[in-house]
Structure formats: structure tokens, C-alpha cells
Amino acid sequence: MAKRKGDGPRCQATTVAGRPCAAPVVNPVTGYCPAHGAGGRERMRDRGRKGAEATRAKWRGKGLRDEELPELCTPQDAEAWLEMLGRAVATGRLGHHEGRTVVSAVQQWLRAHEAGAVSERVERLRRQLDELRTDKLKVVR
């Protein structure tokens, strides 16, 4: 009869639940699997960390290159940015966390741009008001 993959000695340790570990023995000298052998906790933690990094790298998109993005000088530029970001997230070139971060930055830029535009308008109106007052004083004299 052919030997199956699961046949053979098993790890001699017990799980936290009190059941025997079902892992095949990797170290025939100690009789323990990698998780239950010496340094097993650290080894398994490292494996988990490496797996998480690999998963993160797999799901992380390629992003957008600087030369792909237009200058951000006008609200129309911001609109173009947001359209590109939407497409990049939708196609997987950019992760949703990164996309959300950049969208937030563009929104802050728009607020600052609007605040600057309002300040410029207020200053222009002040100058016009001063000119009108000056002109009125000249007419009254």
C-alpha cells in the first residue's frame, strides 16, 4: 500500500485546547513540529509577520508615478487628480487606504485654495472701497 502524505509520526506536543498536535514531525530528533520545538513561538511569529508583509505587498498597488500626475495649481487640476485617483483605486494601481489619504490631501488643498481666493477677493474689495472713499472725498471738497 502506498504511503500517504499524512501518514507517519506526529508532533508529541499538545495544543492549548489539550488535544494532540496534528502536525507531522519535522525534527525526528526532538519529535516536535516547528511550532512546538525550541524557539517555536518566535519562529511562528516571524512566519506570520513575513506572511502579512507578503499579503500587504500583494494587495498594494503599483501606485502612480510623479510624472503621471498633473500640476496641482487650479481647482480643475484637483478635479483631474480626483479622477485619476478614482481610476487608480478602481483598477488596483492604488490601495484604498492610499487613495483615501491622497483624496484627503486634495480636499485640504482645495480648502486652502478657496481660502486664498476669498482673501484675495476681500483685499481687492477693500482697495476698491478705499478708492471710492477717496474719490468721494475729492468730489465733496
Short mmCIF file of N, CA, C and O in Angstrom, two decimals:
data_model
loop_
_atom_site.label_atom_id
_atom_site.label_comp_id
_atom_site.label_asym_id
_atom_site.label_seq_id
_atom_site.Cartn_x
_atom_site.Cartn_y
_atom_site.Cartn_z
N MET A 1 0.85 -1.17 0.00
CA MET A 1 0.00 0.00 0.00
C MET A 1 0.89 1.23 0.00
O MET A 1 1.86 1.31 0.74
N ALA A 2 0.56 2.25 -0.83
CA ALA A 2 1.37 3.46 -0.93
C ALA A 2 1.18 4.32 0.31
O ALA A 2 0.09 4.40 0.88
N LYS A 3 2.25 4.97 0.69
CA LYS A 3 2.23 5.83 1.87
C LYS A 3 1.62 7.17 1.49
O LYS A 3 1.99 7.77 0.50
N ARG A 4 0.66 7.63 2.29
CA ARG A 4 0.04 8.93 2.05
C ARG A 4 0.83 10.01 2.75
O ARG A 4 1.59 9.75 3.69
N LYS A 5 0.61 11.25 2.33
CA LYS A 5 1.35 12.38 2.89
C LYS A 5 1.14 12.52 4.39
O LYS A 5 2.04 12.85 5.12
N GLY A 6 -0.04 12.27 4.88
CA GLY A 6 -0.35 12.44 6.28
C GLY A 6 0.10 11.29 7.18
O GLY A 6 -0.01 11.38 8.39
N ASP A 7 0.55 10.21 6.57
CA ASP A 7 0.99 9.07 7.38
C ASP A 7 2.33 9.36 8.01
O ASP A 7 3.11 10.15 7.51
N GLY A 8 2.62 8.75 9.11
CA GLY A 8 3.92 8.92 9.74
C GLY A 8 3.77 9.52 11.12
O GLY A 8 2.67 9.79 11.60
N PRO A 9 4.89 9.74 11.77
CA PRO A 9 4.84 10.25 13.14
C PRO A 9 4.29 11.67 13.22
O PRO A 9 4.44 12.45 12.29
N ARG A 10 3.65 11.95 14.32
CA ARG A 10 3.07 13.27 14.57
C ARG A 10 3.81 13.94 15.72
O ARG A 10 4.49 13.31 16.52
N CYS A 11 3.65 15.25 15.80
CA CYS A 11 4.26 16.05 16.87
C CYS A 11 3.79 15.51 18.22
O CYS A 11 2.63 15.12 18.39
N GLN A 12 4.68 15.48 19.19
CA GLN A 12 4.37 14.93 20.50
C GLN A 12 3.73 15.95 21.44
O GLN A 12 3.31 15.61 22.54
N ALA A 13 3.65 17.21 21.02
CA ALA A 13 3.10 18.26 21.88
C ALA A 13 1.58 18.23 21.89
O ALA A 13 0.95 17.58 21.06
N THR A 14 1.01 18.94 22.84
CA THR A 14 -0.44 19.10 22.89
C THR A 14 -0.76 20.58 22.63
O THR A 14 0.03 21.46 22.95
N THR A 15 -1.93 20.80 22.08
CA THR A 15 -2.35 22.17 21.79
C THR A 15 -2.85 22.84 23.06
O THR A 15 -3.01 22.18 24.10
N VAL A 16 -3.15 24.13 22.97
CA VAL A 16 -3.68 24.87 24.10
C VAL A 16 -5.01 24.26 24.54
O VAL A 16 -5.35 24.25 25.72
N ALA A 17 -5.75 23.70 23.60
CA ALA A 17 -7.04 23.08 23.89
C ALA A 17 -6.87 21.71 24.54
O ALA A 17 -7.84 21.07 24.94
N GLY A 18 -5.64 21.22 24.64
CA GLY A 18 -5.37 19.93 25.28
C GLY A 18 -5.40 18.74 24.35
O GLY A 18 -5.23 17.60 24.77
N ARG A 19 -5.57 18.98 23.04
CA ARG A 19 -5.57 17.89 22.07
C ARG A 19 -4.16 17.70 21.53
O ARG A 19 -3.35 18.62 21.53
N PRO A 20 -3.87 16.51 21.03
CA PRO A 20 -2.54 16.29 20.45
C PRO A 20 -2.36 17.14 19.19
O PRO A 20 -3.29 17.33 18.43
N CYS A 21 -1.16 17.66 19.01
CA CYS A 21 -0.84 18.42 17.80
C CYS A 21 -0.90 17.48 16.62
O CYS A 21 -0.38 16.37 16.67
N ALA A 22 -1.55 17.91 15.54
CA ALA A 22 -1.73 17.05 14.37
C ALA A 22 -0.63 17.24 13.32
O ALA A 22 -0.65 16.60 12.28
N ALA A 23 0.33 18.14 13.60
CA ALA A 23 1.37 18.43 12.61
C ALA A 23 2.32 17.25 12.48
O ALA A 23 2.65 16.58 13.46
N PRO A 24 2.76 16.98 11.25
CA PRO A 24 3.77 15.93 11.09
C PRO A 24 5.08 16.37 11.72
O PRO A 24 5.40 17.55 11.74
N VAL A 25 5.79 15.43 12.25
CA VAL A 25 7.07 15.74 12.90
C VAL A 25 8.06 16.17 11.83
O VAL A 25 8.24 15.50 10.83
N VAL A 26 8.69 17.30 12.03
CA VAL A 26 9.71 17.77 11.10
C VAL A 26 11.08 17.42 11.65
O VAL A 26 11.97 17.04 10.93
N ASN A 27 11.23 17.53 12.94
CA ASN A 27 12.51 17.22 13.57
C ASN A 27 12.40 15.85 14.23
O ASN A 27 11.86 15.70 15.32
N PRO A 28 12.95 14.81 13.58
CA PRO A 28 12.82 13.46 14.13
C PRO A 28 13.61 13.27 15.43
O PRO A 28 13.30 12.40 16.21
N VAL A 29 14.58 14.14 15.69
CA VAL A 29 15.37 14.02 16.92
C VAL A 29 14.55 14.42 18.13
O VAL A 29 14.52 13.73 19.15
N THR A 30 13.84 15.59 18.02
CA THR A 30 13.07 16.07 19.17
C THR A 30 11.65 15.53 19.18
O THR A 30 11.03 15.43 20.23
N GLY A 31 11.11 15.21 18.02
CA GLY A 31 9.74 14.73 17.94
C GLY A 31 8.71 15.84 17.92
O GLY A 31 7.53 15.59 18.14
N TYR A 32 9.17 17.07 17.68
CA TYR A 32 8.25 18.21 17.67
C TYR A 32 8.22 18.89 16.30
O TYR A 32 9.21 18.88 15.57
N CYS A 33 7.08 19.51 16.04
CA CYS A 33 6.94 20.30 14.81
C CYS A 33 7.63 21.65 15.01
O CYS A 33 8.01 21.98 16.13
N PRO A 34 7.75 22.46 13.95
CA PRO A 34 8.41 23.76 14.09
C PRO A 34 7.74 24.68 15.12
O PRO A 34 8.41 25.47 15.77
N ALA A 35 6.44 24.57 15.29
CA ALA A 35 5.75 25.44 16.23
C ALA A 35 6.03 25.05 17.68
O ALA A 35 6.10 25.91 18.55
N HIS A 36 6.19 23.76 17.95
CA HIS A 36 6.36 23.30 19.33
C HIS A 36 7.80 23.03 19.72
O HIS A 36 8.09 22.83 20.90
N GLY A 37 8.70 23.05 18.76
CA GLY A 37 10.11 22.83 19.08
C GLY A 37 10.72 24.07 19.74
O GLY A 37 10.06 25.09 19.95
N ALA A 38 11.98 23.97 20.09
CA ALA A 38 12.69 25.09 20.73
C ALA A 38 12.63 26.32 19.82
O ALA A 38 12.91 26.24 18.63
N GLY A 39 12.25 27.47 20.39
CA GLY A 39 12.14 28.71 19.62
C GLY A 39 10.93 28.75 18.71
O GLY A 39 10.84 29.60 17.83
N GLY A 40 10.00 27.84 18.91
CA GLY A 40 8.84 27.73 18.02
C GLY A 40 7.96 28.96 18.02
O GLY A 40 7.49 29.39 16.97
N ARG A 41 7.74 29.54 19.20
CA ARG A 41 6.87 30.71 19.28
C ARG A 41 7.45 31.85 18.44
O ARG A 41 6.74 32.48 17.65
N GLU A 42 8.75 32.11 18.60
CA GLU A 42 9.39 33.19 17.83
C GLU A 42 9.39 32.86 16.33
O GLU A 42 9.15 33.72 15.49
N ARG A 43 9.65 31.60 16.01
CA ARG A 43 9.68 31.18 14.61
C ARG A 43 8.30 31.37 13.97
O ARG A 43 8.19 31.89 12.86
N MET A 44 7.25 30.99 14.67
CA MET A 44 5.90 31.14 14.12
C MET A 44 5.51 32.61 14.02
O MET A 44 4.84 33.02 13.07
N ARG A 45 5.93 33.43 14.98
CA ARG A 45 5.66 34.87 14.93
C ARG A 45 6.34 35.47 13.70
O ARG A 45 5.74 36.27 12.98
N ASP A 46 7.59 35.06 13.44
CA ASP A 46 8.31 35.56 12.27
C ASP A 46 7.63 35.12 10.97
O ASP A 46 7.52 35.90 10.03
N ARG A 47 7.18 33.87 10.93
CA ARG A 47 6.48 33.39 9.74
C ARG A 47 5.20 34.19 9.51
O ARG A 47 4.87 34.52 8.38
N GLY A 48 4.47 34.47 10.59
CA GLY A 48 3.24 35.26 10.47
C GLY A 48 3.53 36.65 9.97
O GLY A 48 2.79 37.19 9.12
N ARG A 49 4.60 37.26 10.48
CA ARG A 49 4.97 38.60 10.06
C ARG A 49 5.35 38.60 8.58
O ARG A 49 4.92 39.48 7.83
N LYS A 50 6.12 37.60 8.15
CA LYS A 50 6.51 37.53 6.74
C LYS A 50 5.29 37.31 5.85
O LYS A 50 5.19 37.88 4.77
N GLY A 51 4.36 36.49 6.33
CA GLY A 51 3.13 36.25 5.55
C GLY A 51 2.31 37.53 5.42
O GLY A 51 1.77 37.83 4.36
N ALA A 52 2.22 38.28 6.53
CA ALA A 52 1.47 39.55 6.49
C ALA A 52 2.12 40.53 5.52
O ALA A 52 1.43 41.22 4.75
N GLU A 53 3.45 40.60 5.54
CA GLU A 53 4.16 41.50 4.62
C GLU A 53 3.92 41.09 3.17
O GLU A 53 3.72 41.94 2.31
N ALA A 54 3.93 39.78 2.92
CA ALA A 54 3.71 39.30 1.56
C ALA A 54 2.29 39.62 1.10
O ALA A 54 2.08 40.04 -0.05
N THR A 55 1.33 39.46 1.99
CA THR A 55 -0.05 39.78 1.65
C THR A 55 -0.21 41.27 1.39
O THR A 55 -0.86 41.68 0.42
N ARG A 56 0.40 42.09 2.24
CA ARG A 56 0.34 43.53 2.06
C ARG A 56 0.95 43.92 0.72
O ARG A 56 0.41 44.74 0.00
N ALA A 57 2.10 43.32 0.40
CA ALA A 57 2.76 43.64 -0.86
C ALA A 57 1.90 43.21 -2.05
O ALA A 57 1.84 43.89 -3.07
N LYS A 58 1.22 42.07 -1.89
CA LYS A 58 0.37 41.57 -2.97
C LYS A 58 -0.80 42.50 -3.23
O LYS A 58 -1.16 42.77 -4.37
N TRP A 59 -1.40 43.03 -2.16
CA TRP A 59 -2.57 43.89 -2.31
C TRP A 59 -2.21 45.33 -2.59
O TRP A 59 -3.04 46.10 -3.06
N ARG A 60 -0.97 45.72 -2.28
CA ARG A 60 -0.55 47.08 -2.54
C ARG A 60 -0.39 47.25 -4.05
O ARG A 60 0.24 46.45 -4.71
N GLY A 61 -0.98 48.30 -4.57
CA GLY A 61 -0.89 48.55 -6.00
C GLY A 61 0.46 49.12 -6.37
O GLY A 61 1.32 49.36 -5.53
N LYS A 62 0.63 49.35 -7.65
CA LYS A 62 1.89 49.92 -8.12
C LYS A 62 1.94 51.42 -7.91
O LYS A 62 2.98 52.03 -8.03
N GLY A 63 0.80 52.01 -7.58
CA GLY A 63 0.77 53.44 -7.33
C GLY A 63 0.81 54.27 -8.60
O GLY A 63 0.71 53.75 -9.70
N LEU A 64 0.92 55.55 -8.40
CA LEU A 64 1.01 56.48 -9.52
C LEU A 64 2.38 57.15 -9.49
O LEU A 64 2.87 57.50 -8.43
N ARG A 65 2.98 57.28 -10.64
CA ARG A 65 4.28 57.94 -10.72
C ARG A 65 4.08 59.45 -10.77
O ARG A 65 3.07 59.94 -11.26
N ASP A 66 5.06 60.17 -10.28
CA ASP A 66 5.00 61.62 -10.22
C ASP A 66 4.70 62.23 -11.59
O ASP A 66 3.90 63.15 -11.71
N GLU A 67 5.33 61.69 -12.63
CA GLU A 67 5.15 62.27 -13.97
C GLU A 67 3.74 62.01 -14.52
O GLU A 67 3.33 62.64 -15.49
N GLU A 68 2.98 61.10 -13.91
CA GLU A 68 1.61 60.85 -14.36
C GLU A 68 0.62 61.89 -13.82
O GLU A 68 -0.45 62.06 -14.36
N LEU A 69 1.01 62.53 -12.73
CA LEU A 69 0.10 63.47 -12.08
C LEU A 69 0.29 64.88 -12.63
O LEU A 69 1.42 65.36 -12.73
N PRO A 70 -0.80 65.56 -12.95
CA PRO A 70 -0.67 66.94 -13.43
C PRO A 70 -0.29 67.85 -12.27
O PRO A 70 -0.42 67.49 -11.11
N GLU A 71 0.16 69.05 -12.60
CA GLU A 71 0.43 70.04 -11.56
C GLU A 71 -0.87 70.32 -10.82
O GLU A 71 -1.95 70.25 -11.41
N LEU A 72 -0.75 70.65 -9.55
CA LEU A 72 -1.93 70.96 -8.76
C LEU A 72 -1.92 72.46 -8.48
O LEU A 72 -1.39 72.93 -7.47
N CYS A 73 -2.49 73.23 -9.43
CA CYS A 73 -2.48 74.69 -9.33
C CYS A 73 -3.87 75.30 -9.34
O CYS A 73 -4.06 76.40 -8.85
N THR A 74 -4.83 74.59 -9.91
CA THR A 74 -6.18 75.13 -10.04
C THR A 74 -7.19 74.09 -9.57
O THR A 74 -6.88 72.89 -9.49
N PRO A 75 -8.42 74.52 -9.30
CA PRO A 75 -9.46 73.54 -8.96
C PRO A 75 -9.68 72.52 -10.07
O PRO A 75 -10.01 71.36 -9.80
N GLN A 76 -9.46 72.91 -11.31
CA GLN A 76 -9.60 71.97 -12.43
C GLN A 76 -8.51 70.89 -12.34
O GLN A 76 -8.75 69.73 -12.66
N ASP A 77 -7.31 71.28 -11.90
CA ASP A 77 -6.24 70.30 -11.69
C ASP A 77 -6.64 69.32 -10.59
O ASP A 77 -6.41 68.11 -10.71
N ALA A 78 -7.25 69.85 -9.54
CA ALA A 78 -7.70 68.99 -8.44
C ALA A 78 -8.74 68.00 -8.94
O ALA A 78 -8.74 66.83 -8.55
N GLU A 79 -9.61 68.45 -9.81
CA GLU A 79 -10.62 67.57 -10.39
C GLU A 79 -9.95 66.45 -11.19
O GLU A 79 -10.34 65.28 -11.10
N ALA A 80 -8.91 66.80 -11.95
CA ALA A 80 -8.17 65.79 -12.72
C ALA A 80 -7.50 64.79 -11.77
O ALA A 80 -7.48 63.58 -12.03
N TRP A 81 -6.93 65.29 -10.68
CA TRP A 81 -6.31 64.41 -9.69
C TRP A 81 -7.33 63.42 -9.15
O TRP A 81 -7.06 62.22 -9.06
N LEU A 82 -8.49 63.92 -8.76
CA LEU A 82 -9.50 63.05 -8.17
C LEU A 82 -9.98 62.00 -9.16
O LEU A 82 -10.22 60.85 -8.79
N GLU A 83 -10.10 62.39 -10.42
CA GLU A 83 -10.49 61.40 -11.43
C GLU A 83 -9.42 60.32 -11.56
O GLU A 83 -9.73 59.13 -11.61
N MET A 84 -8.15 60.73 -11.60
CA MET A 84 -7.05 59.75 -11.71
C MET A 84 -7.02 58.84 -10.49
O MET A 84 -6.81 57.62 -10.61
N LEU A 85 -7.23 59.41 -9.31
CA LEU A 85 -7.22 58.61 -8.09
C LEU A 85 -8.34 57.58 -8.09
O LEU A 85 -8.15 56.42 -7.72
N GLY A 86 -9.52 58.02 -8.52
CA GLY A 86 -10.65 57.08 -8.60
C GLY A 86 -10.35 55.93 -9.52
O GLY A 86 -10.61 54.76 -9.19
N ARG A 87 -9.77 56.22 -10.67
CA ARG A 87 -9.42 55.16 -11.62
C ARG A 87 -8.32 54.25 -11.06
O ARG A 87 -8.37 53.05 -11.22
N ALA A 88 -7.34 54.85 -10.40
CA ALA A 88 -6.23 54.07 -9.85
C ALA A 88 -6.71 53.12 -8.75
O ALA A 88 -6.28 51.96 -8.69
N VAL A 89 -7.62 53.58 -7.90
CA VAL A 89 -8.15 52.70 -6.85
C VAL A 89 -9.03 51.63 -7.48
O VAL A 89 -8.95 50.45 -7.12
N ALA A 90 -9.86 52.02 -8.44
CA ALA A 90 -10.77 51.07 -9.07
C ALA A 90 -10.04 49.97 -9.82
O ALA A 90 -10.50 48.82 -9.86
N THR A 91 -8.90 50.28 -10.39
CA THR A 91 -8.14 49.28 -11.16
C THR A 91 -7.08 48.57 -10.33
O THR A 91 -6.38 47.71 -10.84
N GLY A 92 -6.93 48.97 -9.07
CA GLY A 92 -5.96 48.30 -8.20
C GLY A 92 -4.55 48.85 -8.26
O GLY A 92 -3.65 48.29 -7.64
N ARG A 93 -4.34 49.91 -9.00
CA ARG A 93 -3.00 50.51 -9.03
C ARG A 93 -2.67 51.21 -7.73
O ARG A 93 -1.51 51.42 -7.40
N LEU A 94 -3.71 51.58 -6.99
CA LEU A 94 -3.55 52.28 -5.72
C LEU A 94 -4.50 51.65 -4.72
O LEU A 94 -5.66 51.40 -5.05
N GLY A 95 -4.00 51.36 -3.53
CA GLY A 95 -4.84 50.78 -2.49
C GLY A 95 -5.85 51.81 -1.99
O GLY A 95 -5.65 53.01 -2.11
N HIS A 96 -6.94 51.31 -1.40
CA HIS A 96 -7.98 52.25 -0.95
C HIS A 96 -7.49 53.14 0.19
O HIS A 96 -7.91 54.29 0.30
N HIS A 97 -6.60 52.65 1.04
CA HIS A 97 -6.07 53.49 2.11
C HIS A 97 -5.24 54.64 1.54
O HIS A 97 -5.39 55.79 1.95
N GLU A 98 -4.37 54.31 0.59
CA GLU A 98 -3.56 55.34 -0.03
C GLU A 98 -4.44 56.33 -0.79
O GLU A 98 -4.23 57.55 -0.74
N GLY A 99 -5.44 55.79 -1.51
CA GLY A 99 -6.35 56.65 -2.26
C GLY A 99 -7.09 57.61 -1.34
O GLY A 99 -7.20 58.80 -1.64
N ARG A 100 -7.55 57.10 -0.19
CA ARG A 100 -8.27 57.95 0.76
C ARG A 100 -7.34 59.05 1.29
O ARG A 100 -7.75 60.20 1.44
N THR A 101 -6.09 58.70 1.54
CA THR A 101 -5.13 59.69 2.04
C THR A 101 -4.90 60.80 1.03
O THR A 101 -4.91 61.99 1.37
N VAL A 102 -4.72 60.43 -0.23
CA VAL A 102 -4.46 61.44 -1.26
C VAL A 102 -5.71 62.28 -1.53
O VAL A 102 -5.62 63.50 -1.71
N VAL A 103 -6.88 61.66 -1.51
CA VAL A 103 -8.12 62.41 -1.69
C VAL A 103 -8.25 63.45 -0.57
O VAL A 103 -8.60 64.61 -0.82
N SER A 104 -7.94 63.05 0.64
CA SER A 104 -7.99 63.99 1.77
C SER A 104 -7.03 65.15 1.55
O SER A 104 -7.37 66.31 1.81
N ALA A 105 -5.83 64.84 1.07
CA ALA A 105 -4.85 65.90 0.80
C ALA A 105 -5.35 66.85 -0.28
O ALA A 105 -5.20 68.08 -0.17
N VAL A 106 -5.97 66.32 -1.33
CA VAL A 106 -6.50 67.17 -2.40
C VAL A 106 -7.64 68.03 -1.86
O VAL A 106 -7.73 69.22 -2.18
N GLN A 107 -8.49 67.47 -1.00
CA GLN A 107 -9.57 68.26 -0.41
C GLN A 107 -9.01 69.39 0.45
O GLN A 107 -9.52 70.51 0.41
N GLN A 108 -7.96 69.11 1.21
CA GLN A 108 -7.33 70.16 2.01
C GLN A 108 -6.74 71.24 1.11
O GLN A 108 -6.82 72.43 1.41
N TRP A 109 -6.14 70.82 0.00
CA TRP A 109 -5.59 71.79 -0.95
C TRP A 109 -6.71 72.68 -1.50
O TRP A 109 -6.54 73.90 -1.60
N LEU A 110 -7.84 72.06 -1.83
CA LEU A 110 -8.96 72.84 -2.35
C LEU A 110 -9.46 73.85 -1.32
O LEU A 110 -9.75 75.00 -1.66
N ARG A 111 -9.54 73.44 -0.05
CA ARG A 111 -9.97 74.36 1.00
C ARG A 111 -8.99 75.52 1.13
O ARG A 111 -9.39 76.69 1.25
N ALA A 112 -7.69 75.20 1.11
CA ALA A 112 -6.68 76.26 1.22
C ALA A 112 -6.74 77.18 0.01
O ALA A 112 -6.62 78.40 0.14
N HIS A 113 -6.93 76.60 -1.17
CA HIS A 113 -7.02 77.40 -2.39
C HIS A 113 -8.22 78.32 -2.31
O HIS A 113 -8.12 79.51 -2.64
N GLU A 114 -9.35 77.80 -1.86
CA GLU A 114 -10.56 78.62 -1.74
C GLU A 114 -10.36 79.72 -0.71
O GLU A 114 -10.75 80.86 -0.94
N ALA A 115 -9.71 79.39 0.41
CA ALA A 115 -9.45 80.41 1.44
C ALA A 115 -8.56 81.51 0.88
O ALA A 115 -8.79 82.70 1.14
N GLY A 116 -7.56 81.13 0.10
CA GLY A 116 -6.69 82.13 -0.53
C GLY A 116 -7.44 82.98 -1.52
O GLY A 116 -7.26 84.21 -1.58
N ALA A 117 -8.32 82.36 -2.29
CA ALA A 117 -9.10 83.11 -3.27
C ALA A 117 -10.04 84.09 -2.57
O ALA A 117 -10.21 85.24 -3.00
N VAL A 118 -10.64 83.66 -1.47
CA VAL A 118 -11.53 84.54 -0.71
C VAL A 118 -10.74 85.71 -0.14
O VAL A 118 -11.18 86.87 -0.21
N SER A 119 -9.57 85.43 0.41
CA SER A 119 -8.74 86.51 0.96
C SER A 119 -8.37 87.52 -0.13
O SER A 119 -8.40 88.73 0.12
N GLU A 120 -8.03 87.04 -1.31
CA GLU A 120 -7.69 87.94 -2.41
C GLU A 120 -8.89 88.80 -2.80
O GLU A 120 -8.74 90.01 -3.04
N ARG A 121 -10.09 88.19 -2.84
CA ARG A 121 -11.29 88.94 -3.18
C ARG A 121 -11.58 90.02 -2.14
O ARG A 121 -11.92 91.16 -2.48
N VAL A 122 -11.45 89.65 -0.86
CA VAL A 122 -11.69 90.61 0.21
C VAL A 122 -10.70 91.78 0.10
O VAL A 122 -11.09 92.95 0.22
N GLU A 123 -9.45 91.47 -0.14
CA GLU A 123 -8.43 92.53 -0.26
C GLU A 123 -8.73 93.43 -1.46
O GLU A 123 -8.61 94.65 -1.38
N ARG A 124 -9.13 92.85 -2.58
CA ARG A 124 -9.48 93.63 -3.77
C ARG A 124 -10.67 94.54 -3.48
O ARG A 124 -10.67 95.72 -3.85
N LEU A 125 -11.68 94.03 -2.77
CA LEU A 125 -12.84 94.84 -2.43
C LEU A 125 -12.48 95.97 -1.47
O LEU A 125 -13.00 97.09 -1.59
N ARG A 126 -11.56 95.70 -0.54
CA ARG A 126 -11.10 96.76 0.37
C ARG A 126 -10.43 97.90 -0.41
O ARG A 126 -10.66 99.07 -0.14
N ARG A 127 -9.57 97.51 -1.36
CA ARG A 127 -8.90 98.53 -2.17
C ARG A 127 -9.91 99.34 -2.97
O ARG A 127 -9.82 100.58 -3.06
N GLN A 128 -10.91 98.67 -3.55
CA GLN A 128 -11.94 99.39 -4.32
C GLN A 128 -12.74 100.32 -3.42
O GLN A 128 -13.06 101.46 -3.81
N LEU A 129 -13.04 99.86 -2.22
CA LEU A 129 -13.77 100.70 -1.26
C LEU A 129 -12.94 101.92 -0.88
O LEU A 129 -13.46 103.04 -0.83
N ASP A 130 -11.65 101.69 -0.63
CA ASP A 130 -10.76 102.83 -0.32
C ASP A 130 -10.72 103.82 -1.48
O ASP A 130 -10.76 105.04 -1.26
N GLU A 131 -10.65 103.32 -2.71
CA GLU A 131 -10.64 104.20 -3.88
C GLU A 131 -11.95 104.99 -3.99
O GLU A 131 -11.94 106.19 -4.28
N LEU A 132 -13.07 104.32 -3.73
CA LEU A 132 -14.36 105.01 -3.78
C LEU A 132 -14.45 106.10 -2.71
O LEU A 132 -14.94 107.20 -2.98
N ARG A 133 -13.95 105.79 -1.52
CA ARG A 133 -13.97 106.77 -0.44
C ARG A 133 -13.09 107.97 -0.82
O ARG A 133 -13.46 109.13 -0.60
N THR A 134 -11.93 107.69 -1.37
CA THR A 134 -11.02 108.76 -1.78
C THR A 134 -11.67 109.61 -2.87
O THR A 134 -11.62 110.85 -2.82
N ASP A 135 -12.25 108.96 -3.86
CA ASP A 135 -12.94 109.69 -4.95
C ASP A 135 -14.10 110.51 -4.40
O ASP A 135 -14.33 111.65 -4.83
N LYS A 136 -14.85 109.98 -3.45
CA LYS A 136 -15.98 110.70 -2.87
C LYS A 136 -15.50 111.95 -2.12
O LYS A 136 -16.12 113.00 -2.20
N LEU A 137 -14.39 111.79 -1.40
CA LEU A 137 -13.83 112.94 -0.67
C LEU A 137 -13.38 114.02 -1.64
O LEU A 137 -13.56 115.23 -1.37
N LYS A 138 -12.84 113.64 -2.78
CA LYS A 138 -12.40 114.60 -3.77
C LYS A 138 -13.58 115.36 -4.35
O LYS A 138 -13.51 116.57 -4.61
N VAL A 139 -14.71 114.68 -4.56
CA VAL A 139 -15.90 115.31 -5.12
C VAL A 139 -16.50 116.27 -4.11
O VAL A 139 -16.95 117.35 -4.44
N VAL A 140 -16.53 115.92 -2.83
CA VAL A 140 -17.13 116.74 -1.79
C VAL A 140 -16.35 118.02 -1.60
O VAL A 140 -16.90 119.08 -1.35
N ARG A 141 -15.06 118.03 -1.71
CA ARG A 141 -14.24 119.22 -1.47
C ARG A 141 -14.41 120.19 -2.53
O ARG A 141 -14.74 120.76 -3.29
#
